[in-house]
mmCIF file of C-alpha atoms and ligand atoms in Angstrom:
data_model
loop_
_atom_site.group_PDB
_atom_site.id
_atom_site.type_symbol
_atom_site.label_atom_id
_atom_site.label_comp_id
_atom_site.label_asym_id
_atom_site.label_seq_id
_atom_site.Cartn_x
_atom_site.Cartn_y
_atom_site.Cartn_z
ATOM 1 C CA MET A 250 10.054 -6.522 -78.048
ATOM 2 C CA PRO A 251 9.777 -4.026 -75.176
ATOM 3 C CA GLY A 252 12.842 -4.069 -72.926
ATOM 4 C CA PHE A 253 10.854 -2.301 -70.210
ATOM 5 C CA GLU A 254 9.329 -5.678 -69.368
ATOM 6 C CA LEU A 255 12.699 -6.618 -67.858
ATOM 7 C CA PHE A 256 13.265 -3.448 -65.824
ATOM 8 C CA GLY A 257 14.817 -4.419 -62.506
ATOM 9 C CA PRO A 258 17.333 -3.413 -59.848
ATOM 10 C CA GLU A 259 20.084 -3.167 -62.491
ATOM 11 C CA GLU A 260 18.500 -0.123 -64.179
ATOM 12 C CA LYS A 261 17.712 1.458 -60.798
ATOM 13 C CA GLN A 262 21.303 1.003 -59.665
ATOM 14 C CA GLU A 263 22.766 2.582 -62.788
ATOM 15 C CA VAL A 264 20.424 5.578 -62.559
ATOM 16 C CA ALA A 265 21.125 5.917 -58.810
ATOM 17 C CA ASP A 266 24.817 5.958 -59.651
ATOM 18 C CA VAL A 267 24.313 9.031 -61.832
ATOM 19 C CA MET A 268 22.193 10.719 -59.146
ATOM 20 C CA GLU A 269 24.965 10.089 -56.631
ATOM 21 C CA SER A 270 27.564 11.573 -58.943
ATOM 22 C CA GLY A 271 25.373 14.685 -58.978
ATOM 23 C CA PHE A 272 25.974 15.347 -62.666
ATOM 24 C CA THR A 273 24.053 14.423 -65.813
ATOM 25 C CA PHE A 274 25.997 15.965 -68.720
ATOM 26 C CA ARG A 275 27.808 13.498 -70.949
ATOM 27 C CA TYR A 276 30.897 15.602 -71.702
ATOM 28 C CA ASN A 277 33.673 17.330 -69.770
ATOM 29 C CA PHE A 278 33.373 18.657 -66.183
ATOM 30 C CA ASP A 279 35.817 15.975 -65.035
ATOM 31 C CA HIS A 280 36.265 17.673 -61.657
ATOM 32 C CA ILE A 281 32.617 17.355 -60.588
ATOM 33 C CA ARG A 282 31.456 14.081 -62.112
ATOM 34 C CA ASN A 283 33.221 11.636 -59.814
ATOM 35 C CA ASP A 284 34.490 9.647 -62.750
ATOM 36 C CA ARG A 285 31.030 8.540 -63.926
ATOM 37 C CA TRP A 286 30.836 8.273 -67.737
ATOM 38 C CA LYS A 287 27.693 6.257 -68.481
ATOM 39 C CA THR A 288 27.394 7.422 -72.098
ATOM 40 C CA ARG A 289 30.977 6.481 -72.867
ATOM 41 C CA GLU A 290 30.457 3.133 -71.176
ATOM 42 C CA MET A 291 27.351 2.365 -73.188
ATOM 43 C CA GLU A 292 29.047 3.441 -76.413
ATOM 44 C CA ALA A 293 31.996 1.144 -75.691
ATOM 45 C CA LEU A 294 29.664 -1.753 -74.930
ATOM 46 C CA LEU A 295 27.686 -1.133 -78.122
ATOM 47 C CA CYS A 296 30.929 -1.235 -80.152
ATOM 48 C CA GLU A 297 31.912 -4.493 -78.483
ATOM 49 C CA LYS A 298 28.524 -6.168 -78.861
ATOM 50 C CA MET A 299 27.933 -5.057 -82.449
ATOM 51 C CA ASN A 300 31.548 -5.516 -83.490
ATOM 52 C CA VAL A 301 31.655 -2.000 -84.900
ATOM 53 C CA LYS A 302 34.380 0.635 -84.592
ATOM 54 C CA HIS A 303 32.251 3.591 -83.515
ATOM 55 C CA ALA A 304 29.013 4.129 -81.610
ATOM 56 C CA HIS A 305 27.670 7.549 -80.764
ATOM 57 C CA LEU A 306 24.644 7.968 -78.508
ATOM 58 C CA VAL A 307 22.071 10.685 -79.148
ATOM 59 C CA SER A 308 18.711 11.738 -77.762
ATOM 60 C CA SER A 309 16.432 9.548 -79.939
ATOM 61 C CA GLY A 310 16.300 7.261 -82.941
ATOM 62 C CA THR A 311 14.987 10.181 -84.986
ATOM 63 C CA ALA A 312 17.954 12.301 -83.868
ATOM 64 C CA ALA A 313 20.231 9.399 -84.805
ATOM 65 C CA LEU A 314 18.780 9.322 -88.333
ATOM 66 C CA GLN A 315 19.144 13.058 -88.757
ATOM 67 C CA THR A 316 22.655 12.998 -87.356
ATOM 68 C CA ALA A 317 23.639 10.047 -89.562
ATOM 69 C CA MET A 318 22.379 11.806 -92.668
ATOM 70 C CA ALA A 319 24.215 15.013 -91.905
ATOM 71 C CA ALA A 320 27.379 13.101 -91.012
ATOM 72 C CA ALA A 321 27.221 11.078 -94.236
ATOM 73 C CA GLY A 322 26.941 14.295 -96.251
ATOM 74 C CA ILE A 323 23.321 13.858 -97.308
ATOM 75 C CA GLY A 324 21.692 17.245 -97.829
ATOM 76 C CA ALA A 325 19.902 19.765 -100.014
ATOM 77 C CA GLY A 326 18.359 18.258 -103.112
ATOM 78 C CA ASP A 327 19.822 14.768 -102.679
ATOM 79 C CA GLU A 328 17.371 11.975 -103.283
ATOM 80 C CA VAL A 329 17.131 9.334 -100.594
ATOM 81 C CA ILE A 330 15.214 6.131 -101.299
ATOM 82 C CA VAL A 331 12.835 5.194 -98.492
ATOM 83 C CA PRO A 332 10.232 2.472 -97.925
ATOM 84 C CA PRO A 333 6.493 3.201 -97.696
ATOM 85 C CA PHE A 334 6.289 0.866 -94.693
ATOM 86 C CA THR A 335 8.240 2.223 -91.725
ATOM 87 C CA PHE A 336 7.692 4.470 -88.764
ATOM 88 C CA VAL A 337 7.262 7.992 -90.145
ATOM 89 C CA ALA A 338 10.586 9.151 -88.607
ATOM 90 C CA SER A 339 12.565 7.381 -91.359
ATOM 91 C CA VAL A 340 10.991 9.783 -93.856
ATOM 92 C CA GLU A 341 10.817 12.899 -91.657
ATOM 93 C CA ALA A 342 14.582 12.737 -91.142
ATOM 94 C CA VAL A 343 15.151 12.904 -94.908
ATOM 95 C CA PHE A 344 12.980 16.029 -95.216
ATOM 96 C CA MET A 345 14.733 17.634 -92.258
ATOM 97 C CA ALA A 346 18.097 16.997 -93.942
ATOM 98 C CA GLY A 347 16.833 19.100 -96.855
ATOM 99 C CA ALA A 348 16.821 15.982 -99.005
ATOM 100 C CA VAL A 349 14.053 14.442 -101.101
ATOM 101 C CA PRO A 350 12.506 11.142 -100.023
ATOM 102 C CA ILE A 351 11.778 8.845 -102.957
ATOM 103 C CA PHE A 352 9.461 5.960 -102.138
ATOM 104 C CA ALA A 353 10.292 2.527 -103.503
ATOM 105 C CA GLU A 354 8.550 -0.828 -103.265
ATOM 106 C CA ILE A 355 9.076 -3.329 -100.484
ATOM 107 C CA ASP A 356 8.966 -7.104 -100.916
ATOM 108 C CA GLU A 357 7.870 -9.947 -98.649
ATOM 109 C CA THR A 358 10.791 -9.233 -96.316
ATOM 110 C CA LEU A 359 8.706 -6.084 -95.520
ATOM 111 C CA CYS A 360 11.826 -4.049 -96.288
ATOM 112 C CA LEU A 361 12.894 -2.216 -99.458
ATOM 113 C CA SER A 362 13.417 -4.695 -102.284
ATOM 114 C CA PRO A 363 16.551 -4.663 -104.482
ATOM 115 C CA GLU A 364 14.372 -4.314 -107.617
ATOM 116 C CA GLY A 365 12.287 -1.603 -105.972
ATOM 117 C CA ILE A 366 15.426 0.380 -105.178
ATOM 118 C CA GLU A 367 16.885 -0.024 -108.651
ATOM 119 C CA ALA A 368 13.623 1.098 -110.297
ATOM 120 C CA VAL A 369 13.706 4.584 -108.739
ATOM 121 C CA ILE A 370 17.406 5.452 -108.964
ATOM 122 C CA THR A 371 18.126 8.735 -110.771
ATOM 123 C CA PRO A 372 21.329 10.775 -111.156
ATOM 124 C CA LYS A 373 20.288 12.629 -107.966
ATOM 125 C CA THR A 374 20.029 9.507 -105.795
ATOM 126 C CA LYS A 375 22.577 9.761 -103.025
ATOM 127 C CA ALA A 376 21.513 7.177 -100.461
ATOM 128 C CA ILE A 377 18.982 4.633 -99.339
ATOM 129 C CA ASN A 378 17.418 4.639 -95.912
ATOM 130 C CA LEU A 379 17.075 0.909 -95.500
ATOM 131 C CA VAL A 380 14.680 0.160 -92.677
ATOM 132 C CA HIS A 381 14.899 -3.293 -91.096
ATOM 133 C CA MET A 382 11.243 -3.362 -90.097
ATOM 134 C CA CYS A 383 9.745 -5.301 -87.230
ATOM 135 C CA GLY A 384 12.964 -6.921 -86.055
ATOM 136 C CA SER A 385 14.102 -8.582 -89.259
ATOM 137 C CA MET A 386 16.269 -7.712 -92.207
ATOM 138 C CA ALA A 387 16.236 -6.731 -95.865
ATOM 139 C CA LYS A 388 17.958 -8.766 -98.605
ATOM 140 C CA MET A 389 21.339 -7.326 -97.777
ATOM 141 C CA ASP A 390 23.554 -9.052 -100.370
ATOM 142 C CA GLU A 391 21.384 -8.054 -103.311
ATOM 143 C CA ILE A 392 20.856 -4.532 -101.982
ATOM 144 C CA ARG A 393 24.550 -4.015 -101.401
ATOM 145 C CA THR A 394 25.198 -5.048 -104.999
ATOM 146 C CA VAL A 395 22.666 -2.504 -106.317
ATOM 147 C CA CYS A 396 24.070 0.252 -104.089
ATOM 148 C CA ALA A 397 27.668 -0.500 -105.024
ATOM 149 C CA LYS A 398 26.750 -0.409 -108.724
ATOM 150 C CA HIS A 399 25.169 3.046 -108.337
ATOM 151 C CA ASN A 400 27.556 4.351 -105.684
ATOM 152 C CA LEU A 401 24.807 4.890 -103.095
ATOM 153 C CA ILE A 402 25.283 5.382 -99.371
ATOM 154 C CA ILE A 403 23.519 2.724 -97.302
ATOM 155 C CA LEU A 404 21.979 4.077 -94.129
ATOM 156 C CA GLU A 405 20.468 1.247 -92.088
ATOM 157 C CA ASP A 406 17.549 2.276 -89.936
ATOM 158 C CA ALA A 407 17.792 -0.588 -87.455
ATOM 159 C CA CYS A 408 15.677 1.223 -84.864
ATOM 160 C CA GLN A 409 13.375 -1.800 -84.602
ATOM 161 C CA ALA A 410 16.047 -4.431 -85.162
ATOM 162 C CA ILE A 411 18.786 -4.148 -82.553
ATOM 163 C CA GLY A 412 20.095 -7.612 -81.723
ATOM 164 C CA GLY A 413 19.377 -8.864 -85.236
ATOM 165 C CA SER A 414 22.107 -9.865 -87.667
ATOM 166 C CA TYR A 415 22.656 -10.893 -91.270
ATOM 167 C CA LYS A 416 25.191 -13.632 -91.985
ATOM 168 C CA GLY A 417 26.821 -12.922 -88.648
ATOM 169 C CA GLN A 418 27.022 -9.132 -88.985
ATOM 170 C CA ALA A 419 24.900 -6.991 -86.671
ATOM 171 C CA LEU A 420 22.093 -5.122 -88.431
ATOM 172 C CA GLY A 421 23.119 -1.493 -88.552
ATOM 173 C CA THR A 422 26.793 -2.302 -89.192
ATOM 174 C CA ILE A 423 26.549 -3.654 -92.736
ATOM 175 C CA GLY A 424 26.025 -0.400 -94.637
ATOM 176 C CA ASP A 425 27.891 2.885 -94.243
ATOM 177 C CA VAL A 426 26.075 3.994 -91.113
ATOM 178 C CA GLY A 427 23.343 2.545 -88.902
ATOM 179 C CA CYS A 428 20.869 3.827 -86.339
ATOM 180 C CA TYR A 429 19.179 2.374 -83.261
ATOM 181 C CA SER A 430 16.318 3.694 -81.146
ATOM 182 C CA PHE A 431 15.988 3.195 -77.414
ATOM 183 C CA ASP A 432 12.584 4.818 -77.045
ATOM 184 C CA SER A 433 10.103 3.536 -74.501
ATOM 185 C CA VAL A 434 8.757 0.583 -76.523
ATOM 186 C CA LYS A 435 11.944 -0.640 -78.145
ATOM 187 C CA THR A 436 13.882 -3.907 -77.634
ATOM 188 C CA ILE A 437 16.094 -2.082 -75.182
ATOM 189 C CA THR A 438 14.946 1.239 -73.828
ATOM 190 C CA CYS A 439 16.302 4.175 -71.883
ATOM 191 C CA GLY A 440 13.110 6.228 -72.064
ATOM 192 C CA GLU A 441 14.313 8.236 -75.045
ATOM 193 C CA GLY A 442 17.608 7.670 -76.809
ATOM 194 C CA GLY A 443 19.305 6.496 -79.962
ATOM 195 C CA ALA A 444 22.654 5.565 -81.445
ATOM 196 C CA VAL A 445 24.618 6.136 -84.627
ATOM 197 C CA ILE A 446 27.003 3.275 -85.378
ATOM 198 C CA THR A 447 29.605 3.106 -88.121
ATOM 199 C CA ASN A 448 32.989 1.759 -89.139
ATOM 200 C CA ASN A 449 33.667 4.996 -90.991
ATOM 201 C CA GLU A 450 35.769 7.356 -88.893
ATOM 202 C CA ASP A 451 34.815 10.438 -90.877
ATOM 203 C CA ILE A 452 31.088 9.756 -90.447
ATOM 204 C CA TYR A 453 31.624 9.134 -86.736
ATOM 205 C CA ASN A 454 33.573 12.374 -86.234
ATOM 206 C CA HIS A 455 30.923 14.377 -88.029
ATOM 207 C CA ALA A 456 28.109 12.673 -86.115
ATOM 208 C CA HIS A 457 29.852 13.428 -82.846
ATOM 209 C CA MET A 458 30.242 17.095 -83.714
ATOM 210 C CA PHE A 459 26.865 17.561 -85.433
ATOM 211 C CA SER A 460 24.905 16.260 -82.455
ATOM 212 C CA ASP A 461 26.628 18.736 -80.125
ATOM 213 C CA HIS A 462 26.560 22.131 -81.908
ATOM 214 C CA GLY A 463 29.714 21.300 -83.841
ATOM 215 C CA HIS A 464 31.977 20.954 -80.773
ATOM 216 C CA ASP A 465 35.242 19.268 -81.738
ATOM 217 C CA HIS A 466 35.536 17.666 -78.268
ATOM 218 C CA VAL A 467 39.249 18.292 -78.103
ATOM 219 C CA GLY A 468 40.708 19.103 -74.707
ATOM 220 C CA SER A 469 38.923 19.311 -71.389
ATOM 221 C CA ASP A 470 37.671 22.919 -71.470
ATOM 222 C CA ARG A 471 34.284 22.888 -73.173
ATOM 223 C CA GLY A 472 34.172 26.655 -73.622
ATOM 224 C CA ALA A 473 37.506 26.623 -75.419
ATOM 225 C CA GLU A 474 36.572 23.870 -77.861
ATOM 226 C CA ASP A 475 36.551 24.691 -81.544
ATOM 227 C CA HIS A 476 33.525 24.414 -83.871
ATOM 228 C CA PRO A 477 34.622 23.058 -87.243
ATOM 229 C CA ILE A 478 31.009 22.528 -88.373
ATOM 230 C CA MET A 479 27.496 23.680 -87.461
ATOM 231 C CA GLY A 480 25.254 21.347 -85.554
ATOM 232 C CA LEU A 481 22.386 21.021 -83.112
ATOM 233 C CA ASN A 482 21.788 19.607 -79.672
ATOM 234 C CA PHE A 483 20.915 15.940 -80.032
ATOM 235 C CA ARG A 484 22.863 14.966 -76.908
ATOM 236 C CA ILE A 485 21.799 12.153 -74.657
ATOM 237 C CA SER A 486 21.892 12.652 -70.894
ATOM 238 C CA GLU A 487 23.821 10.481 -68.476
ATOM 239 C CA MET A 488 20.522 9.429 -66.867
ATOM 240 C CA ASN A 489 19.298 7.933 -70.123
ATOM 241 C CA SER A 490 22.640 6.314 -70.884
ATOM 242 C CA ALA A 491 22.722 4.770 -67.415
ATOM 243 C CA MET A 492 19.374 3.087 -67.989
ATOM 244 C CA GLY A 493 20.419 2.120 -71.509
ATOM 245 C CA LEU A 494 23.632 0.571 -70.239
ATOM 246 C CA ALA A 495 21.744 -1.740 -67.896
ATOM 247 C CA GLN A 496 19.354 -2.639 -70.710
ATOM 248 C CA LEU A 497 22.144 -3.246 -73.222
ATOM 249 C CA ARG A 498 23.676 -5.749 -70.821
ATOM 250 C CA LYS A 499 20.341 -7.618 -71.047
ATOM 251 C CA LEU A 500 20.124 -7.556 -74.839
ATOM 252 C CA ASP A 501 21.330 -11.128 -75.416
ATOM 253 C CA LYS A 502 18.851 -12.419 -72.866
ATOM 254 C CA ILE A 503 16.042 -10.376 -74.438
ATOM 255 C CA ILE A 504 16.803 -11.758 -77.906
ATOM 256 C CA ASP A 505 16.932 -15.332 -76.542
ATOM 257 C CA ILE A 506 13.523 -14.947 -74.911
ATOM 258 C CA GLN A 507 12.019 -13.372 -78.033
ATOM 259 C CA ARG A 508 13.330 -16.175 -80.223
ATOM 260 C CA ARG A 509 12.076 -18.880 -77.887
ATOM 261 C CA ASN A 510 8.611 -17.327 -77.576
ATOM 262 C CA LYS A 511 8.326 -16.577 -81.276
ATOM 263 C CA ASN A 512 9.391 -20.087 -82.302
ATOM 264 C CA GLN A 513 6.738 -21.690 -80.141
ATOM 265 C CA ILE A 514 3.971 -19.551 -81.569
ATOM 266 C CA LYS A 515 5.251 -19.801 -85.126
ATOM 267 C CA GLU A 516 5.430 -23.573 -84.905
ATOM 268 C CA ALA A 517 1.830 -23.752 -83.705
ATOM 269 C CA MET A 518 0.677 -21.322 -86.410
ATOM 270 C CA SER A 519 2.443 -23.310 -89.133
ATOM 271 C CA GLU A 520 -0.488 -25.725 -88.928
ATOM 272 C CA ILE A 521 -2.873 -23.010 -90.162
ATOM 273 C CA ALA A 522 -3.087 -23.672 -93.875
ATOM 274 C CA GLU A 523 -4.237 -20.230 -95.029
ATOM 275 C CA ILE A 524 -1.261 -18.238 -93.702
ATOM 276 C CA THR A 525 2.268 -17.780 -94.989
ATOM 277 C CA PHE A 526 5.073 -16.157 -93.040
ATOM 278 C CA ARG A 527 7.159 -13.122 -93.774
ATOM 279 C CA GLU A 528 10.359 -13.846 -95.711
ATOM 280 C CA ILE A 529 13.425 -13.627 -93.499
ATOM 281 C CA PRO A 530 16.681 -13.608 -95.505
ATOM 282 C CA ASP A 531 18.718 -14.950 -92.561
ATOM 283 C CA VAL A 532 16.414 -16.707 -90.101
ATOM 284 C CA GLU A 533 19.201 -17.159 -87.560
ATOM 285 C CA GLY A 534 19.667 -13.404 -87.398
ATOM 286 C CA ASP A 535 16.015 -12.559 -86.768
ATOM 287 C CA SER A 536 15.764 -10.492 -83.573
ATOM 288 C CA ALA A 537 12.281 -12.006 -83.265
ATOM 289 C CA GLY A 538 10.526 -8.950 -81.863
ATOM 290 C CA PHE A 539 7.512 -9.681 -84.090
ATOM 291 C CA LEU A 540 5.891 -12.651 -85.755
ATOM 292 C CA THR A 541 4.564 -11.442 -89.106
ATOM 293 C CA PHE A 542 2.333 -13.395 -91.441
ATOM 294 C CA PHE A 543 0.321 -12.919 -94.613
ATOM 295 C CA MET A 544 -3.321 -13.798 -95.209
ATOM 296 C CA PRO A 545 -4.686 -14.802 -98.626
ATOM 297 C CA SER A 546 -6.764 -11.628 -99.121
ATOM 298 C CA GLU A 547 -7.335 -8.160 -97.696
ATOM 299 C CA GLU A 548 -10.889 -9.077 -96.584
ATOM 300 C CA ARG A 549 -9.681 -12.123 -94.694
ATOM 301 C CA THR A 550 -6.868 -10.092 -93.086
ATOM 302 C CA ILE A 551 -9.349 -7.560 -91.727
ATOM 303 C CA GLU A 552 -11.582 -10.358 -90.485
ATOM 304 C CA ILE A 553 -8.753 -12.281 -88.776
ATOM 305 C CA ASN A 554 -7.296 -9.157 -87.214
ATOM 306 C CA LYS A 555 -10.700 -8.522 -85.617
ATOM 307 C CA LYS A 556 -11.069 -12.131 -84.521
ATOM 308 C CA LEU A 557 -7.626 -12.191 -82.945
ATOM 309 C CA ALA A 558 -8.568 -9.170 -80.816
ATOM 310 C CA GLU A 559 -11.951 -10.681 -79.919
ATOM 311 C CA ASN A 560 -10.193 -13.859 -78.786
ATOM 312 C CA GLY A 561 -7.808 -12.012 -76.493
ATOM 313 C CA VAL A 562 -4.731 -12.173 -78.765
ATOM 314 C CA ASP A 563 -3.330 -8.735 -77.998
ATOM 315 C CA GLY A 564 -0.466 -6.884 -79.706
ATOM 316 C CA CYS A 565 -1.527 -7.590 -83.306
ATOM 317 C CA PHE A 566 -0.913 -4.827 -85.836
ATOM 318 C CA TYR A 567 -2.595 -4.391 -89.200
ATOM 319 C CA TRP A 568 -0.039 -1.827 -90.368
ATOM 320 C CA TYR A 569 -1.808 -1.127 -93.657
ATOM 321 C CA ILE A 570 -4.329 1.103 -91.892
ATOM 322 C CA ASN A 571 -1.979 2.349 -89.175
ATOM 323 C CA ASN A 572 -1.632 6.142 -89.053
ATOM 324 C CA TRP A 573 2.088 6.128 -88.344
ATOM 325 C CA HIS A 574 3.558 3.234 -90.277
ATOM 326 C CA TYR A 575 2.251 3.297 -93.822
ATOM 327 C CA LEU A 576 2.553 5.894 -96.562
ATOM 328 C CA ALA A 577 -1.125 5.676 -97.597
ATOM 329 C CA ASN A 578 -2.094 7.139 -94.210
ATOM 330 C CA TRP A 579 0.471 9.954 -94.091
ATOM 331 C CA GLN A 580 -1.623 12.773 -95.552
ATOM 332 C CA HIS A 581 0.507 15.341 -93.684
ATOM 333 C CA ILE A 582 3.589 14.084 -95.497
ATOM 334 C CA GLN A 583 1.878 13.737 -98.851
ATOM 335 C CA GLN A 584 0.780 17.378 -98.562
ATOM 336 C CA LEU A 585 4.145 18.556 -97.123
ATOM 337 C CA LYS A 586 2.413 20.146 -94.142
ATOM 338 C CA SER A 587 4.861 21.951 -91.911
ATOM 339 C CA PRO A 588 4.708 25.126 -89.816
ATOM 340 C CA ALA A 589 7.699 26.449 -91.760
ATOM 341 C CA ALA A 590 8.663 26.159 -95.401
ATOM 342 C CA LEU A 591 10.618 22.951 -95.866
ATOM 343 C CA PRO A 592 13.597 23.103 -98.241
ATOM 344 C CA ILE A 593 11.769 20.669 -100.539
ATOM 345 C CA THR A 594 9.157 23.331 -101.323
ATOM 346 C CA LEU A 595 11.932 25.165 -103.223
ATOM 347 C CA ILE A 596 12.628 22.189 -105.472
ATOM 348 C CA LYS A 597 10.858 22.573 -108.806
ATOM 349 C CA ASP A 598 10.700 19.000 -110.060
ATOM 350 C CA LYS A 599 9.875 17.400 -106.714
ATOM 351 C CA PRO A 600 7.589 14.366 -106.570
ATOM 352 C CA ASP A 601 3.895 14.927 -106.057
ATOM 353 C CA TYR A 602 3.624 12.868 -102.898
ATOM 354 C CA THR A 603 -0.176 12.732 -103.137
ATOM 355 C CA LYS A 604 0.280 10.652 -106.277
ATOM 356 C CA VAL A 605 3.046 8.268 -105.262
ATOM 357 C CA ALA A 606 1.936 4.724 -106.108
ATOM 358 C CA VAL A 607 3.405 1.606 -104.530
ATOM 359 C CA PRO A 608 1.041 -1.153 -105.756
ATOM 360 C CA LYS A 609 3.325 -4.065 -104.849
ATOM 361 C CA SER A 610 3.710 -2.750 -101.303
ATOM 362 C CA ASP A 611 -0.063 -2.205 -101.049
ATOM 363 C CA ALA A 612 -0.677 -5.788 -102.157
ATOM 364 C CA ILE A 613 1.675 -7.070 -99.451
ATOM 365 C CA MET A 614 0.728 -4.751 -96.600
ATOM 366 C CA SER A 615 -3.027 -5.156 -97.096
ATOM 367 C CA ARG A 616 -2.528 -8.856 -96.245
ATOM 368 C CA THR A 617 -0.026 -8.470 -93.409
ATOM 369 C CA ILE A 618 -0.486 -8.879 -89.666
ATOM 370 C CA SER A 619 2.378 -8.504 -87.172
ATOM 371 C CA MET A 620 2.185 -9.923 -83.697
ATOM 372 C CA LEU A 621 4.333 -8.373 -80.971
ATOM 373 C CA ILE A 622 6.424 -10.937 -79.091
ATOM 374 C CA LYS A 623 6.498 -10.199 -75.371
ATOM 375 C CA LEU A 624 9.220 -11.057 -72.896
ATOM 376 C CA SER A 625 6.994 -11.529 -69.877
ATOM 377 C CA TRP A 626 4.949 -14.443 -71.235
ATOM 378 C CA THR A 627 5.028 -17.589 -69.121
ATOM 379 C CA GLU A 628 4.724 -21.075 -70.621
ATOM 380 C CA ALA A 629 1.066 -21.024 -69.550
ATOM 381 C CA ASP A 630 0.547 -17.638 -71.269
ATOM 382 C CA ILE A 631 2.002 -18.995 -74.498
ATOM 383 C CA LYS A 632 -0.133 -22.134 -74.322
ATOM 384 C CA GLN A 633 -3.223 -20.000 -73.768
ATOM 385 C CA ARG A 634 -2.238 -17.653 -76.563
ATOM 386 C CA ILE A 635 -1.854 -20.517 -79.017
ATOM 387 C CA GLU A 636 -5.320 -21.782 -78.071
ATOM 388 C CA ASN A 637 -6.741 -18.283 -78.565
ATOM 389 C CA ILE A 638 -5.055 -17.937 -81.952
ATOM 390 C CA LYS A 639 -6.427 -21.288 -83.106
ATOM 391 C CA ARG A 640 -9.901 -20.270 -81.965
ATOM 392 C CA ALA A 641 -9.638 -17.008 -83.933
ATOM 393 C CA PHE A 642 -8.756 -18.926 -87.102
ATOM 394 C CA ALA A 643 -11.334 -21.678 -86.578
HETATM 395 C C1 PLP B 1710 11.893 2.230 -87.962
HETATM 396 C C2 PLP B 1710 12.000 3.376 -87.003
HETATM 397 N N1 PLP B 1710 12.828 4.389 -87.293
HETATM 398 C C3 PLP B 1710 12.974 5.434 -86.461
HETATM 399 C C4 PLP B 1710 12.281 5.504 -85.278
HETATM 400 C C5 PLP B 1710 12.441 6.706 -84.395
HETATM 401 O O1 PLP B 1710 12.949 6.407 -83.137
HETATM 402 P P1 PLP B 1710 12.636 7.354 -81.890
HETATM 403 O O2 PLP B 1710 11.248 7.081 -81.437
HETATM 404 O O3 PLP B 1710 13.646 6.926 -80.868
HETATM 405 O O4 PLP B 1710 12.858 8.739 -82.330
HETATM 406 C C6 PLP B 1710 11.405 4.482 -84.933
HETATM 407 C C7 PLP B 1710 10.606 4.542 -83.688
HETATM 408 O O5 PLP B 1710 9.554 3.981 -83.559
HETATM 409 C C8 PLP B 1710 11.259 3.382 -85.813
HETATM 410 O O6 PLP B 1710 10.430 2.379 -85.541
#
């Protein structure tokens, strides 16, 4: 998954180009920037590659989520359905929007399940934050049907799934608004960065303004621009966009390598009788950043995870006990710990997050191991890895 494995002269050249221009701000200042517009270039390329009308770069995936929520009109008191298995940012962003995260069950896609979503809908539900975890997708057709029936906004957190698709549509472009992350360990990286993508012009315009203090970006005099809405600074710098642009040009290659490497390992592991693989609703659209499999029991999962490490199979994650990716380990969120009073503390009938139960998700995650697929593996590395895996299972 990590695009940094393919860093090369292309990234250096793009960054050098910004240094030469002598200017790193993404907007305005036409007279001193020597016609370098790396952010605009990367946004245009994202639109082309993802076949989406609008792409807006911001400073991180977390900033993208917060921007997307504000731009889609999600705010105080709205309930937003979230999965218990995700990176914690998918939930933090809901709190920071003033909204109320409502946890729902995942299924063996490792994403929110259609039934799980439907079970927790209330009159206050405004949106779902649908996280396409570990490079692959949720059951989009069924989920779209549920959301259409209840008039819910679909926000796709595709931070871990850029390059993936569902029935030919890029993940992130199927719902109302989507988000990508380009942080240091993502499929493509620019150090820190993110994107909001959408076909909805109103959401795009609001995202553009919200992430830059409400600037309307009309005209060429920044100081004279109007401020139709309030916002914050979630801007990306030209340095980051330059690196991201070079990485985005490599995305197809990255996905090809991931798929090739994953297929080889998956094929070899198919011979191991005790494992089953994660459900992937559209196998052809898997971005293949991870190979995820289920063990028959929690005990055996713990044992195998240990044996994989002992046998030199690196990059294996037992997310169930991971501090950052599973609800059961987020005591700070369960207890609403924050240096300042969060808006949710004012809500009277808020959930008691210390008591949220997701038994179906627990049953799945306690038996799940995800293996990171690297880009730098040689044929010999893969052969060796397969031998090591077989030894761990022996
Ligand atoms: C599913 C998911 N959402 C959001 C984020 C946040 O992205 P960033 O680190 O760019 O803020 C991440 C990052 O790990 C993620 O995995």
